[in-house]
Short mmCIF file of C-alpha atoms in Angstrom, two decimals:
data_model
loop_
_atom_site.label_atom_id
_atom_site.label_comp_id
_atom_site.label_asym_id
_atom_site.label_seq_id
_atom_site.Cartn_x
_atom_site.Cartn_y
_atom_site.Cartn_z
CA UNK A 216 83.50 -47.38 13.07
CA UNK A 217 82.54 -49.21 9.81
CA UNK A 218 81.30 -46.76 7.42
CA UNK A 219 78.72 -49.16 4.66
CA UNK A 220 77.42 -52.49 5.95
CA UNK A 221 74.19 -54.30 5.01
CA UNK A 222 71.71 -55.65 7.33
CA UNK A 223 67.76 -56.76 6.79
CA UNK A 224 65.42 -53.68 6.70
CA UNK A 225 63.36 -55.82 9.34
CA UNK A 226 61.03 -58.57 10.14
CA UNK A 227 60.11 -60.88 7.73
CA UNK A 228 58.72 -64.31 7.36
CA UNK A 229 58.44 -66.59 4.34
CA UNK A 230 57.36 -70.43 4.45
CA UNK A 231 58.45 -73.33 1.73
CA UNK A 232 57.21 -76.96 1.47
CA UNK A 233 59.89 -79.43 0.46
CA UNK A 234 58.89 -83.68 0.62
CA UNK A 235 55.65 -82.49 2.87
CA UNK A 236 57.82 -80.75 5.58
CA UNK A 237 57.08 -77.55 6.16
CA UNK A 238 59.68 -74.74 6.71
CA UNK A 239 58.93 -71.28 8.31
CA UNK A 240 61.57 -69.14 8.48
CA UNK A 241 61.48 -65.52 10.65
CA UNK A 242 64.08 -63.02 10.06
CA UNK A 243 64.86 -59.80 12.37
CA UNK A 244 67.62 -57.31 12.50
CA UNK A 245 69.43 -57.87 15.40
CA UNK A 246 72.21 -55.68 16.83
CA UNK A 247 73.06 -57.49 20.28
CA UNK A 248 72.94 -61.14 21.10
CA UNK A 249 70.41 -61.00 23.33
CA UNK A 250 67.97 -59.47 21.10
CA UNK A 251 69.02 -62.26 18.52
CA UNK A 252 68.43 -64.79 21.69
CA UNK A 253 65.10 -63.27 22.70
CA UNK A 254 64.04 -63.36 18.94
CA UNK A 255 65.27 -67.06 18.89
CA UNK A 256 63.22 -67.87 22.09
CA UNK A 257 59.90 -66.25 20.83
CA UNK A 258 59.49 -67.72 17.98
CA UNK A 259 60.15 -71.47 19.88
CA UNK A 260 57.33 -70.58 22.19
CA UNK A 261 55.51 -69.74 18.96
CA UNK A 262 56.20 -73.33 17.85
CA UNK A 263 56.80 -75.94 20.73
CA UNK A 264 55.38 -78.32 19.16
CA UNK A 265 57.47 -78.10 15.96
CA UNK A 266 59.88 -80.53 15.19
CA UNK A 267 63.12 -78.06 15.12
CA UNK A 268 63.66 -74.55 15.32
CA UNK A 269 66.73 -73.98 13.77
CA UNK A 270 68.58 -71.05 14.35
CA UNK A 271 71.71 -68.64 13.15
CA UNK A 272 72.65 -65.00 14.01
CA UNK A 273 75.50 -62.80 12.73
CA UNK A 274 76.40 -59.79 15.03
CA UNK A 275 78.83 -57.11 15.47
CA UNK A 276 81.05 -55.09 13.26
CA UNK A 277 83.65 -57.51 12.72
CA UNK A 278 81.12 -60.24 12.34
CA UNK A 279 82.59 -61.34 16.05
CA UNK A 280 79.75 -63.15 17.59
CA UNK A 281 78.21 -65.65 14.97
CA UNK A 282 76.30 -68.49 16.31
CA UNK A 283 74.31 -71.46 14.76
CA UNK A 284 71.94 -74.05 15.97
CA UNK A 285 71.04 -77.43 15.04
CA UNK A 286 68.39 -77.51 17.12
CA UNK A 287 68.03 -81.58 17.15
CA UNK A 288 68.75 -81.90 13.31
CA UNK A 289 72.02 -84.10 12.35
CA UNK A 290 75.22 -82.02 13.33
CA UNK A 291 76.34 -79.37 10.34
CA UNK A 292 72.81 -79.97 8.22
CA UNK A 293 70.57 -76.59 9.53
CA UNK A 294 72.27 -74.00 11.48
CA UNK A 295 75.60 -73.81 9.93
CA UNK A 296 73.95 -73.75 6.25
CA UNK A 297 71.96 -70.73 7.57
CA UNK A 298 75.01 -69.15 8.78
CA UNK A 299 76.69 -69.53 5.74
CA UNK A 300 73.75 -67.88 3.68
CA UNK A 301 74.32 -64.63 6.04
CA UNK A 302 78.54 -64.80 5.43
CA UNK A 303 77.76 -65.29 1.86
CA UNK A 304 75.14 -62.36 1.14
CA UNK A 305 77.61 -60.32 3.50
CA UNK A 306 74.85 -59.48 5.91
CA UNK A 307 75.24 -57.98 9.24
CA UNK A 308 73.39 -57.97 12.16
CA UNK A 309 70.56 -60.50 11.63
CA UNK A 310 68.78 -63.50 13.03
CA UNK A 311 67.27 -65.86 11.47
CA UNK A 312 65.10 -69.36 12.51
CA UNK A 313 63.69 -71.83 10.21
CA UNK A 314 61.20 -73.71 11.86
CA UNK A 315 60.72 -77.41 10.25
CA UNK A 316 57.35 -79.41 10.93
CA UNK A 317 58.56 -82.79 9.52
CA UNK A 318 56.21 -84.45 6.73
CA UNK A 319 57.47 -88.30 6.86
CA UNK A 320 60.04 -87.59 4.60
CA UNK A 321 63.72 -87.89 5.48
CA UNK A 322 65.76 -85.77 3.41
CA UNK A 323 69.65 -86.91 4.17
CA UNK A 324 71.88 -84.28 4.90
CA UNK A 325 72.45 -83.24 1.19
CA UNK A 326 68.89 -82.60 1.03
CA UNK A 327 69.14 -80.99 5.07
CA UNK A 328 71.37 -78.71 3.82
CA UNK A 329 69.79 -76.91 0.29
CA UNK A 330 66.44 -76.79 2.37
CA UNK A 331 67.65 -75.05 5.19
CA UNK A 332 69.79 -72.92 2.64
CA UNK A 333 67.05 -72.19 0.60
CA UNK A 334 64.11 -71.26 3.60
CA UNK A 335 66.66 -68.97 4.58
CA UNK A 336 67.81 -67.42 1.44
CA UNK A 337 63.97 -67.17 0.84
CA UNK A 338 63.36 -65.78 4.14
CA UNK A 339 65.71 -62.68 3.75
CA UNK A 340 64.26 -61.86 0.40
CA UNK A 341 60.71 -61.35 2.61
CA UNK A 342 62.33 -59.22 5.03
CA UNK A 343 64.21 -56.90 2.36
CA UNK A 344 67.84 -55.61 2.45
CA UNK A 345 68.98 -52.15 3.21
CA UNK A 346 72.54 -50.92 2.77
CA UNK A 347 73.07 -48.51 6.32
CA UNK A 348 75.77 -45.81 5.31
CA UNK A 349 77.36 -43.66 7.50
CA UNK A 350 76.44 -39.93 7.41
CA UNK A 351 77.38 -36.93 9.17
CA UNK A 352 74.84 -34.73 10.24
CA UNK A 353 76.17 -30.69 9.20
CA UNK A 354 74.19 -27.39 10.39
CA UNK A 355 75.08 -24.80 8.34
CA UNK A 356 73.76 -21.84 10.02
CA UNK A 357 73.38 -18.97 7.81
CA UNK A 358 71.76 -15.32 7.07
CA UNK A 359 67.90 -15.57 5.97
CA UNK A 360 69.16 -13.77 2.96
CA UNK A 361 70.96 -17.09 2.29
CA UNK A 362 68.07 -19.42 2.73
CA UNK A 363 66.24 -19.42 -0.83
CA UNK A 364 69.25 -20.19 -2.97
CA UNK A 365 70.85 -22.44 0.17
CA UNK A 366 67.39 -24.42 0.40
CA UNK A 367 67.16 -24.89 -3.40
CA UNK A 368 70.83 -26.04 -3.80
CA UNK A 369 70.60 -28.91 -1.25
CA UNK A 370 66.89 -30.17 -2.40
CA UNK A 371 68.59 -30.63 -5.55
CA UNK A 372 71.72 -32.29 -4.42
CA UNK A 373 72.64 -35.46 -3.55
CA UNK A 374 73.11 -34.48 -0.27
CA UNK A 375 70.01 -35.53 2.27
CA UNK A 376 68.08 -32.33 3.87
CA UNK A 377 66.89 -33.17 7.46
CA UNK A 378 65.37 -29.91 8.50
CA UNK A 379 65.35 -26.24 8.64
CA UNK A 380 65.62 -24.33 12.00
CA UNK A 381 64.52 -20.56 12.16
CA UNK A 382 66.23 -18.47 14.62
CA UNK A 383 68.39 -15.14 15.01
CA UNK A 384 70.06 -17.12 11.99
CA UNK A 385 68.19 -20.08 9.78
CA UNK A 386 70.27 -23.86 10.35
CA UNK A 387 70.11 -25.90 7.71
CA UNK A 388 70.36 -29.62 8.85
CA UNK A 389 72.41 -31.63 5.76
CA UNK A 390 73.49 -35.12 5.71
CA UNK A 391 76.97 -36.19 4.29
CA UNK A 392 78.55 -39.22 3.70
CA UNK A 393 81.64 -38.99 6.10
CA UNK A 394 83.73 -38.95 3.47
CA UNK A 395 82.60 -36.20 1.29
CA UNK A 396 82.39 -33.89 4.61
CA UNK A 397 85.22 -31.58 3.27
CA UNK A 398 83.86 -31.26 -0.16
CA UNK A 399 80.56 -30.24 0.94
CA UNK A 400 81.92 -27.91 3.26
CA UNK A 401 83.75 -26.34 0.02
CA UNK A 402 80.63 -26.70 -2.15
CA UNK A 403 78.45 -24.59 1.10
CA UNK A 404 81.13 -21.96 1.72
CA UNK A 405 80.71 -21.78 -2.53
CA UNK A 406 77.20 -20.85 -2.57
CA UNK A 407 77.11 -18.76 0.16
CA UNK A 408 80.48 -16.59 -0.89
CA UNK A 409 81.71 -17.78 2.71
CA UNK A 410 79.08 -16.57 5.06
CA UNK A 411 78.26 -19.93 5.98
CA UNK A 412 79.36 -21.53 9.64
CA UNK A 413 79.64 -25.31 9.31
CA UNK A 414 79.26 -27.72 12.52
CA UNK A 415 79.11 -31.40 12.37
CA UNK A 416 76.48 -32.14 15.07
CA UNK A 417 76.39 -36.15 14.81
CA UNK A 418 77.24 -39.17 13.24
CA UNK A 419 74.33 -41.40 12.21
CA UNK A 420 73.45 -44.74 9.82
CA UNK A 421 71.08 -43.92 6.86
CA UNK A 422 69.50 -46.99 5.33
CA UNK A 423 69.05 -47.28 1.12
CA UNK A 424 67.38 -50.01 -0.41
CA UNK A 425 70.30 -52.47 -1.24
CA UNK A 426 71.21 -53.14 -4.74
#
């Protein structure tokens, strides 16, 4: 399982003019292809009457499905620049159309190209990136004694707080990055002089604004 990837925090939509033709680009996480494909298909009944919807979509955790459209433009000039904004920006997981209304203007594929390239690069700024970073979830279960110094420890450590669960014995719900699991188990057993029982519960994705 890949530990750090970035993605798009969601949905966004941005819109350029370039020699009177409009371009509209939408941009959607996407973690299958057939959300990418039911994204793709929405937003062409949004627009039938467009000129081209353009498409691209990068998926999986090898980056194993990627897929690019044309969508009636000359061969190599929409989809594939799209694609290559995605591979470039090392984004996961996202689909993106650029829907052109065409203004009279022909632009030659040079000029195809940077457009295209640049509604899309414009379009991801609008829908944001996150950086998704694996985390284990720990419940250290502990003594209410515990709890004060426990609680006030983690609030001001690095280390995510979830949630507190009062029982026979209070769980304290603590996010790790999988890699610093062992060292926080050291740093809890620490502060509590060893009366602390550790469990890793689950692994999950936290998302952080991406630098």
């Amino acid at each position: 399982m890949r530990n750090n990837y970035k993605t798009v925090k969601g949905y966004g939509e941005s819109e350029i003019l370039i020699q009177k033709s409009r371009f509209i680009t939408y941009v959607e996480r996407a973690e299958t292809e057939l959300q990418a494909q039911n994204f793709i298909n929405n937003i062409k009944q949004m627009h039938k009457v467009a000129t081209h919807n353009c498409s691209a979509y990068i998926i999986g955790e090898h980056d194993n499905i990627q897929k690019a459209n044309d969508d009636g433009e000359p061969s190599g000039t929409a989809g594939v620049p799209m694609l290559e904004v995605l591979k470039k920006q090392g984004i996961k997981d996202t689909v993106v159309v650029v829907t052109r209304y065409f203004g009279g203007i022909k632009l030659g594929g040079g000029g195809l190209i940077r457009a295209y390239g640049k509604a899309t690069t414009e379009g991801i700024d609008a829908a944001k990136l996150v950086e998704r970073q694996l985390h284990h979830l720990m419940k250290v279960s502990i003594d209410y004694t515990w709890l004060g110094k426990v609680e006030n420890e983690v609030r001001n450590s690095s280390y995510p707080l979830k949630e507190i669960s009062y029982a026979d014995l209070v769980e304290v719900f603590v996010y790790t990055k999988a890699e610093e699991e062992a060292k926080f188990a050291e740093w809890m057993t620490e502060i509590t002089n060893g009366q602390a029982k550790m469990e890793l519960v689950e692994k999950d994705f936290l998302e952080f604004e991406a630098n």
